[in-house]
Amino acid sequence: METVNLTESQKKSRRGRNIALGAVLLGLVVLFYVITLVKFSGGMAG
Amino acid sequence: MAVIEHHETVPGGGEVYLSEASPRDFFELLKPRVMSLVVFTAFAGLIVAPGEINPLIGAIAILCIAVGAGASGALNMWYDADIDAVMTRTAKRPIPSGRIRPEEALAFGLTLSAFSVAILGLAVNWLSAGLLAFTIFFYAVIYTMWLKRSTPQNIVIGGAAGAFPPMIGWACVTGGVSVESVVLFLITFLWTPAHFWALALFKMRDYDAVGVPMLPNVAGEWTTKVQILVYAVLTAVIAVVPTVLGFASFGYGLFAAALGLGFVWYSVGVLRMPEGDRAMVPAKKLFAFSIVYLFAVFSGLMVDHLVASLGWVL
């Protein structure tokens, strides 16, 4: 099977991008969680 | 060439693109220095606005405005990559240096635009989200694609994009647009020409090389210097208006007036600069002072508001 061999720098930069993307996705989860908490508590207070 | 190095030949003769872009390169697409100004003025709008906002929602609002501003920066870099490659100030940006491909920057900018507007709308209100969407559109389409390469008044009109953030911050709290928020808009809007033309004066040859019609290389140095002074005076006047309208104290008014005098003073220095001066020290000084000026005016407004909310009088 023919494959593409990544150079070390390509592997390193891909790993960096994957970690950053993972952090962004985690951040979005936290963001929506916080928004939900604030909106719900506001609704109950109102 | 870096671009060639990014291409690997696949057995069989085809080519596949393998990116070596790091997260830092993508972060650079967001124009972090411009973003810091946007964050600061949006925060000022949020603080000065009457009413209250949940601190967490306020932080999310600032994050969305910052990301939206960054997204418009990425779209700007995508469209302007051809001229960025020629100018010394911009040649090392991620696209002209070959670290990121234009289509990656376009996708990145569009994705961040959509997410920042949608989250601001869902978390805060849809007026502020609409204003943010309009700001991104204004900067990426009206300024970058249309005005920048067609008129020497490009940054006067395009400056509106950088002036919207305090208005968005205000709208996040109040859910509306008012005379006060328009004044906050006008402070940055009227400040932009003097700030940018000071830079354009000492970077004139760069803009000339790429055919961007900046005022100094279209109308000449003298006209630019006069217009810098006119806009500096207008900025100094509008920065005092919050006191006149009653949403800032007399103390703030004095502070803004003193800063305004400084801004006009440096602009007069530029006016008196000899024609053809290569060092352009007064223009560099004005450019540096203009940044301090804007930060100081918005800081003054915030401090004034916080002091007033504690029941103290300045």
CSV table of C-alpha atoms in Angstrom, one decimal:
chain,number,residue,atom,x,y,z
A,1,MET,CA,0.0,0.0,0.0
A,2,GLU,CA,1.3,3.5,-0.9
A,3,THR,CA,1.5,5.9,2.0
A,4,VAL,CA,2.8,9.4,2.6
A,5,ASN,CA,5.6,9.5,5.2
A,6,LEU,CA,5.4,12.6,7.3
A,7,THR,CA,8.6,14.5,8.2
A,8,GLU,CA,9.4,15.1,11.9
A,9,SER,CA,8.4,18.8,11.6
A,10,GLN,CA,5.1,17.9,9.9
A,11,LYS,CA,4.3,15.4,12.7
A,12,LYS,CA,5.2,18.0,15.3
A,13,SER,CA,3.1,20.7,13.8
A,14,ARG,CA,0.1,18.3,13.3
A,15,ARG,CA,0.4,17.3,16.9
A,16,GLY,CA,0.4,21.0,17.9
A,17,ARG,CA,-2.7,21.7,15.8
A,18,ASN,CA,-4.5,18.6,17.2
A,19,ILE,CA,-3.8,19.7,20.8
A,20,ALA,CA,-5.0,23.3,20.0
A,21,LEU,CA,-8.2,22.0,18.4
A,22,GLY,CA,-8.8,19.7,21.4
A,23,ALA,CA,-8.4,22.6,23.7
A,24,VAL,CA,-10.8,24.8,21.7
A,25,LEU,CA,-13.4,22.0,21.7
A,26,LEU,CA,-13.0,21.6,25.5
A,27,GLY,CA,-13.3,25.3,25.8
A,28,LEU,CA,-16.6,25.3,23.9
A,29,VAL,CA,-18.0,22.6,26.1
A,30,VAL,CA,-17.1,24.6,29.2
A,31,LEU,CA,-18.5,27.8,27.5
A,32,PHE,CA,-21.9,26.2,26.8
A,33,TYR,CA,-22.0,24.7,30.3
A,34,VAL,CA,-21.4,28.1,31.8
A,35,ILE,CA,-24.0,29.8,29.6
A,36,THR,CA,-26.5,27.2,30.5
A,37,LEU,CA,-25.9,27.5,34.2
A,38,VAL,CA,-26.1,31.3,34.1
A,39,LYS,CA,-29.3,31.3,31.9
A,40,PHE,CA,-31.0,28.7,34.1
A,41,SER,CA,-30.1,30.4,37.4
A,42,GLY,CA,-31.3,33.7,35.9
A,43,GLY,CA,-34.6,32.0,34.8
A,44,MET,CA,-35.2,30.5,38.2
A,45,ALA,CA,-34.4,33.8,40.0
A,46,GLY,CA,-36.8,35.6,37.7
B,1,MET,CA,11.0,28.0,-1.0
B,2,ALA,CA,8.9,27.2,2.0
B,3,VAL,CA,5.8,26.6,-0.2
B,4,ILE,CA,7.6,23.9,-2.1
B,5,GLU,CA,8.7,22.2,1.1
B,6,HIS,CA,5.1,21.9,2.1
B,7,HIS,CA,4.3,19.7,-0.8
B,8,GLU,CA,5.2,16.0,-0.8
B,9,THR,CA,5.1,13.9,-3.9
B,10,VAL,CA,2.9,11.0,-3.6
B,11,PRO,CA,4.1,7.7,-5.2
B,12,GLY,CA,2.2,7.6,-8.5
B,13,GLY,CA,2.9,11.2,-9.4
B,14,GLY,CA,0.2,13.2,-7.5
B,15,GLU,CA,0.8,15.9,-4.9
B,16,VAL,CA,-0.6,16.1,-1.5
B,17,TYR,CA,-0.4,19.2,0.7
B,18,LEU,CA,1.0,18.6,4.2
B,19,SER,CA,0.8,21.6,6.4
B,20,GLU,CA,3.5,22.6,8.8
B,21,ALA,CA,1.5,25.4,10.3
B,22,SER,CA,1.6,25.7,14.1
B,23,PRO,CA,-1.2,26.9,16.3
B,24,ARG,CA,0.9,30.1,16.8
B,25,ASP,CA,0.7,30.8,13.0
B,26,PHE,CA,-3.1,30.6,13.2
B,27,PHE,CA,-3.1,32.8,16.2
B,28,GLU,CA,-1.0,35.3,14.3
B,29,LEU,CA,-3.8,35.4,11.6
B,30,LEU,CA,-6.0,37.0,14.3
B,31,LYS,CA,-3.8,40.1,14.4
B,32,PRO,CA,-3.4,39.9,18.2
B,33,ARG,CA,-2.2,43.5,18.7
B,34,VAL,CA,-5.3,44.9,16.9
B,35,MET,CA,-7.4,42.5,18.9
B,36,SER,CA,-6.0,43.8,22.2
B,37,LEU,CA,-7.3,47.3,21.3
B,38,VAL,CA,-10.7,45.8,20.3
B,39,VAL,CA,-10.9,43.9,23.6
B,40,PHE,CA,-10.0,47.0,25.6
B,41,THR,CA,-12.5,49.3,23.9
B,42,ALA,CA,-15.3,46.7,23.9
B,43,PHE,CA,-14.6,46.2,27.6
B,44,ALA,CA,-14.9,49.9,28.2
B,45,GLY,CA,-18.3,50.0,26.4
B,46,LEU,CA,-19.4,47.1,28.6
B,47,ILE,CA,-18.3,48.9,31.8
B,48,VAL,CA,-19.5,52.4,31.0
B,49,ALA,CA,-23.0,51.2,29.8
B,50,PRO,CA,-25.8,51.8,32.3
B,51,GLY,CA,-27.3,48.6,33.7
B,52,GLU,CA,-25.8,45.2,34.7
B,53,ILE,CA,-24.6,42.1,33.0
B,54,ASN,CA,-23.6,38.8,34.6
B,55,PRO,CA,-19.8,38.9,34.9
B,56,LEU,CA,-19.5,35.5,33.2
B,57,ILE,CA,-21.8,36.5,30.4
B,58,GLY,CA,-19.8,39.8,30.1
B,59,ALA,CA,-16.5,37.8,29.8
B,60,ILE,CA,-18.1,35.6,27.2
B,61,ALA,CA,-19.3,38.7,25.3
B,62,ILE,CA,-15.7,40.1,25.3
B,63,LEU,CA,-14.4,36.7,24.1
B,64,CYS,CA,-16.9,36.6,21.2
B,65,ILE,CA,-16.1,40.2,20.2
B,66,ALA,CA,-12.3,39.4,20.4
B,67,VAL,CA,-12.7,36.3,18.3
B,68,GLY,CA,-15.0,38.1,15.8
B,69,ALA,CA,-12.4,40.9,15.4
B,70,GLY,CA,-9.7,38.2,15.0
B,71,ALA,CA,-11.7,36.5,12.4
B,72,SER,CA,-12.0,39.7,10.4
B,73,GLY,CA,-8.2,40.0,10.7
B,74,ALA,CA,-7.8,36.5,9.2
B,75,LEU,CA,-10.1,37.3,6.3
B,76,ASN,CA,-8.2,40.5,5.7
B,77,MET,CA,-4.9,38.6,5.6
B,78,TRP,CA,-6.5,36.0,3.2
B,79,TYR,CA,-7.5,38.7,0.8
B,80,ASP,CA,-4.5,41.0,1.1
B,81,ALA,CA,-1.8,38.2,0.9
B,82,ASP,CA,-0.6,39.5,-2.5
B,83,ILE,CA,0.2,43.0,-1.2
B,84,ASP,CA,1.3,41.8,2.2
B,85,ALA,CA,4.1,39.8,0.5
B,86,VAL,CA,5.6,43.1,-0.9
B,87,MET,CA,5.4,45.4,2.1
B,88,THR,CA,8.2,45.1,4.7
B,89,ARG,CA,5.8,45.5,7.6
B,90,THR,CA,3.6,42.6,6.5
B,91,ALA,CA,5.9,40.3,4.5
B,92,LYS,CA,6.5,37.9,7.4
B,93,ARG,CA,2.8,37.3,8.0
B,94,PRO,CA,1.7,33.6,7.9
B,95,ILE,CA,0.3,33.5,4.3
B,96,PRO,CA,3.0,35.5,2.4
B,97,SER,CA,5.8,33.6,4.3
B,98,GLY,CA,4.2,30.3,3.2
B,99,ARG,CA,3.3,28.9,6.6
B,100,ILE,CA,-0.4,28.9,6.0
B,101,ARG,CA,-2.2,28.5,2.7
B,102,PRO,CA,-4.8,31.2,1.7
B,103,GLU,CA,-7.7,28.7,1.7
B,104,GLU,CA,-6.8,27.6,5.2
B,105,ALA,CA,-7.0,31.3,6.4
B,106,LEU,CA,-10.3,31.8,4.6
B,107,ALA,CA,-11.9,28.7,6.2
B,108,PHE,CA,-10.4,29.7,9.6
B,109,GLY,CA,-11.8,33.3,9.3
B,110,LEU,CA,-15.3,32.2,8.2
B,111,THR,CA,-15.5,29.5,10.9
B,112,LEU,CA,-14.5,31.9,13.7
B,113,SER,CA,-16.9,34.6,12.3
B,114,ALA,CA,-19.8,32.2,12.4
B,115,PHE,CA,-19.0,30.8,15.9
B,116,SER,CA,-18.4,34.2,17.5
B,117,VAL,CA,-21.6,35.8,16.1
B,118,ALA,CA,-23.8,32.8,16.9
B,119,ILE,CA,-22.4,32.4,20.5
B,120,LEU,CA,-22.8,36.2,21.2
B,121,GLY,CA,-26.4,36.0,19.9
B,122,LEU,CA,-27.2,32.9,22.0
B,123,ALA,CA,-25.4,34.0,25.2
B,124,VAL,CA,-26.0,37.8,25.2
B,125,ASN,CA,-28.4,39.3,22.7
B,126,TRP,CA,-29.0,39.3,18.9
B,127,LEU,CA,-28.5,43.1,18.5
B,128,SER,CA,-24.9,42.9,19.7
B,129,ALA,CA,-24.4,39.7,17.5
B,130,GLY,CA,-25.8,41.6,14.5
B,131,LEU,CA,-23.5,44.5,15.2
B,132,LEU,CA,-20.5,42.1,15.5
B,133,ALA,CA,-21.5,40.4,12.2
B,134,PHE,CA,-21.8,43.9,10.5
B,135,THR,CA,-18.4,44.8,11.9
B,136,ILE,CA,-16.8,41.7,10.4
B,137,PHE,CA,-18.5,42.3,7.1
B,138,PHE,CA,-17.5,46.0,7.1
B,139,TYR,CA,-13.8,45.2,7.8
B,140,ALA,CA,-13.5,42.2,5.5
B,141,VAL,CA,-15.7,43.3,2.6
B,142,ILE,CA,-16.3,47.1,2.6
B,143,TYR,CA,-12.8,48.0,3.8
B,144,THR,CA,-10.4,45.2,2.7
B,145,MET,CA,-12.0,44.2,-0.6
B,146,TRP,CA,-13.4,47.5,-1.8
B,147,LEU,CA,-12.2,50.8,-0.1
B,148,LYS,CA,-8.5,49.9,0.7
B,149,ARG,CA,-7.4,49.6,-2.9
B,150,SER,CA,-9.8,52.2,-4.4
B,151,THR,CA,-9.7,55.4,-2.4
B,152,PRO,CA,-7.3,57.4,-0.3
B,153,GLN,CA,-10.1,57.9,2.2
B,154,ASN,CA,-10.0,54.1,2.8
B,155,ILE,CA,-9.1,54.2,6.4
B,156,VAL,CA,-11.5,57.1,7.2
B,157,ILE,CA,-14.5,55.0,6.3
B,158,GLY,CA,-12.9,51.7,7.0
B,159,GLY,CA,-12.0,53.0,10.5
B,160,ALA,CA,-15.7,52.4,11.4
B,161,ALA,CA,-14.9,48.7,11.7
B,162,GLY,CA,-12.4,49.4,14.5
B,163,ALA,CA,-14.8,51.8,16.2
B,164,PHE,CA,-17.8,49.5,16.6
B,165,PRO,CA,-16.5,47.3,19.5
B,166,PRO,CA,-17.4,49.8,22.4
B,167,MET,CA,-20.8,50.1,20.8
B,168,ILE,CA,-21.1,46.3,20.8
B,169,GLY,CA,-20.0,46.2,24.4
B,170,TRP,CA,-22.7,48.8,25.2
B,171,ALA,CA,-25.3,46.9,23.3
B,172,CYS,CA,-24.4,43.7,25.2
B,173,VAL,CA,-25.5,45.4,28.5
B,174,THR,CA,-28.4,47.6,27.4
B,175,GLY,CA,-29.7,45.7,24.4
B,176,GLY,CA,-29.8,48.9,22.4
B,177,VAL,CA,-27.9,51.7,20.7
B,178,SER,CA,-28.0,55.2,22.1
B,179,VAL,CA,-26.4,58.7,21.7
B,180,GLU,CA,-23.8,57.7,24.4
B,181,SER,CA,-22.7,54.6,22.5
B,182,VAL,CA,-22.5,56.6,19.3
B,183,VAL,CA,-20.1,59.0,21.1
B,184,LEU,CA,-17.9,56.1,22.1
B,185,PHE,CA,-18.0,54.9,18.5
B,186,LEU,CA,-17.0,58.4,17.3
B,187,ILE,CA,-14.0,58.6,19.6
B,188,THR,CA,-12.3,55.7,17.9
B,189,PHE,CA,-13.7,56.6,14.5
B,190,LEU,CA,-12.3,60.1,14.5
B,191,TRP,CA,-9.0,59.0,16.1
B,192,THR,CA,-8.2,56.4,13.4
B,193,PRO,CA,-7.2,58.7,10.5
B,194,ALA,CA,-4.7,60.6,12.5
B,195,HIS,CA,-3.3,57.4,14.0
B,196,PHE,CA,-3.1,55.5,10.6
B,197,TRP,CA,-1.9,58.4,8.5
B,198,ALA,CA,1.0,59.0,10.9
B,199,LEU,CA,2.0,55.4,10.2
B,200,ALA,CA,1.3,55.9,6.5
B,201,LEU,CA,3.7,58.9,6.4
B,202,PHE,CA,6.7,56.9,7.5
B,203,LYS,CA,5.6,53.8,5.6
B,204,MET,CA,4.6,55.7,2.5
B,205,ARG,CA,7.1,54.0,0.1
B,206,ASP,CA,5.7,50.6,1.1
B,207,TYR,CA,2.1,51.5,0.2
B,208,ASP,CA,3.4,53.2,-3.0
B,209,ALA,CA,5.1,49.9,-4.0
B,210,VAL,CA,1.9,47.9,-3.8
B,211,GLY,CA,-0.4,50.6,-5.3
B,212,VAL,CA,-2.6,51.0,-2.2
B,213,PRO,CA,-3.8,54.6,-2.4
B,214,MET,CA,-2.9,55.9,1.0
B,215,LEU,CA,-3.4,59.6,1.4
B,216,PRO,CA,0.4,60.6,1.6
B,217,ASN,CA,1.2,59.0,-1.7
B,218,VAL,CA,-2.0,60.2,-3.5
B,219,ALA,CA,-2.6,63.7,-2.1
B,220,GLY,CA,1.0,64.4,-0.8
B,221,GLU,CA,2.6,64.9,2.5
B,222,TRP,CA,1.3,68.4,3.2
B,223,THR,CA,-2.4,67.5,2.7
B,224,THR,CA,-1.9,64.5,4.9
B,225,LYS,CA,-0.4,66.5,7.7
B,226,VAL,CA,-3.2,69.1,7.5
B,227,GLN,CA,-5.9,66.3,7.6
B,228,ILE,CA,-4.1,64.6,10.5
B,229,LEU,CA,-4.3,67.9,12.5
B,230,VAL,CA,-8.0,68.3,11.6
B,231,TYR,CA,-8.9,64.8,12.8
B,232,ALA,CA,-6.8,65.2,15.9
B,233,VAL,CA,-8.8,68.3,16.8
B,234,LEU,CA,-12.1,66.5,16.1
B,235,THR,CA,-10.9,63.6,18.3
B,236,ALA,CA,-9.9,65.9,21.1
B,237,VAL,CA,-13.4,67.6,21.0
B,238,ILE,CA,-15.4,64.4,20.8
B,239,ALA,CA,-13.5,62.8,23.7
B,240,VAL,CA,-14.8,65.6,25.9
B,241,VAL,CA,-18.5,65.1,24.8
B,242,PRO,CA,-19.2,62.4,27.4
B,243,THR,CA,-18.8,65.1,30.1
B,244,VAL,CA,-21.0,67.5,28.1
B,245,LEU,CA,-23.7,64.9,27.7
B,246,GLY,CA,-23.5,64.0,31.4
B,247,PHE,CA,-22.4,60.4,31.3
B,248,ALA,CA,-18.9,61.3,32.5
B,249,SER,CA,-17.7,63.6,35.2
B,250,PHE,CA,-16.0,67.0,35.0
B,251,GLY,CA,-12.8,65.3,36.2
B,252,TYR,CA,-12.9,63.0,33.2
B,253,GLY,CA,-13.5,66.0,30.9
B,254,LEU,CA,-10.4,67.7,32.2
B,255,PHE,CA,-8.4,64.5,31.8
B,256,ALA,CA,-9.7,64.0,28.2
B,257,ALA,CA,-9.0,67.7,27.3
B,258,ALA,CA,-5.4,67.5,28.5
B,259,LEU,CA,-4.9,64.3,26.5
B,260,GLY,CA,-6.6,65.9,23.5
B,261,LEU,CA,-4.2,68.9,23.8
B,262,GLY,CA,-1.3,66.4,23.7
B,263,PHE,CA,-2.7,64.7,20.6
B,264,VAL,CA,-3.1,68.1,18.8
B,265,TRP,CA,0.4,69.1,20.0
B,266,TYR,CA,2.0,66.0,18.4
B,267,SER,CA,-0.1,66.6,15.2
B,268,VAL,CA,1.2,70.2,15.0
B,269,GLY,CA,4.7,68.7,15.3
B,270,VAL,CA,4.0,66.5,12.3
B,271,LEU,CA,2.6,69.6,10.4
B,272,ARG,CA,5.9,71.4,11.1
B,273,MET,CA,8.0,68.4,9.9
B,274,PRO,CA,10.1,69.4,6.8
B,275,GLU,CA,8.8,68.1,3.5
B,276,GLY,CA,10.7,65.0,2.4
B,277,ASP,CA,12.0,64.3,6.0
B,278,ARG,CA,13.2,60.7,5.8
B,279,ALA,CA,13.5,60.0,9.5
B,280,MET,CA,10.0,61.3,10.2
B,281,VAL,CA,10.5,61.3,14.0
B,282,PRO,CA,7.4,63.6,14.7
B,283,ALA,CA,5.2,61.2,12.7
B,284,LYS,CA,6.6,58.2,14.7
B,285,LYS,CA,6.0,60.1,18.0
B,286,LEU,CA,2.5,60.9,17.0
B,287,PHE,CA,1.8,57.2,16.1
B,288,ALA,CA,3.1,56.1,19.5
B,289,PHE,CA,1.2,58.8,21.4
B,290,SER,CA,-2.0,58.0,19.5
B,291,ILE,CA,-2.0,54.5,20.9
B,292,VAL,CA,-1.4,55.7,24.4
B,293,TYR,CA,-4.1,58.4,23.9
B,294,LEU,CA,-6.9,55.9,23.0
B,295,PHE,CA,-6.0,53.6,25.8
B,296,ALA,CA,-5.9,56.5,28.2
B,297,VAL,CA,-9.3,58.0,27.1
B,298,PHE,CA,-11.2,54.7,27.5
B,299,SER,CA,-9.3,54.0,30.8
B,300,GLY,CA,-10.4,57.4,32.0
B,301,LEU,CA,-14.1,56.7,31.1
B,302,MET,CA,-13.9,53.3,32.9
B,303,VAL,CA,-12.2,54.7,36.0
B,304,ASP,CA,-14.7,57.6,36.0
B,305,HIS,CA,-17.7,55.2,35.8
B,306,LEU,CA,-16.3,53.0,38.6
B,307,VAL,CA,-15.6,56.0,40.9
B,308,ALA,CA,-19.1,57.3,40.2
B,309,SER,CA,-20.6,53.9,41.0
B,310,LEU,CA,-18.8,54.0,44.4
B,311,GLY,CA,-20.6,57.3,45.1
B,312,TRP,CA,-17.5,59.4,44.8
B,313,VAL,CA,-17.5,62.6,42.7
B,314,LEU,CA,-14.6,63.7,40.6
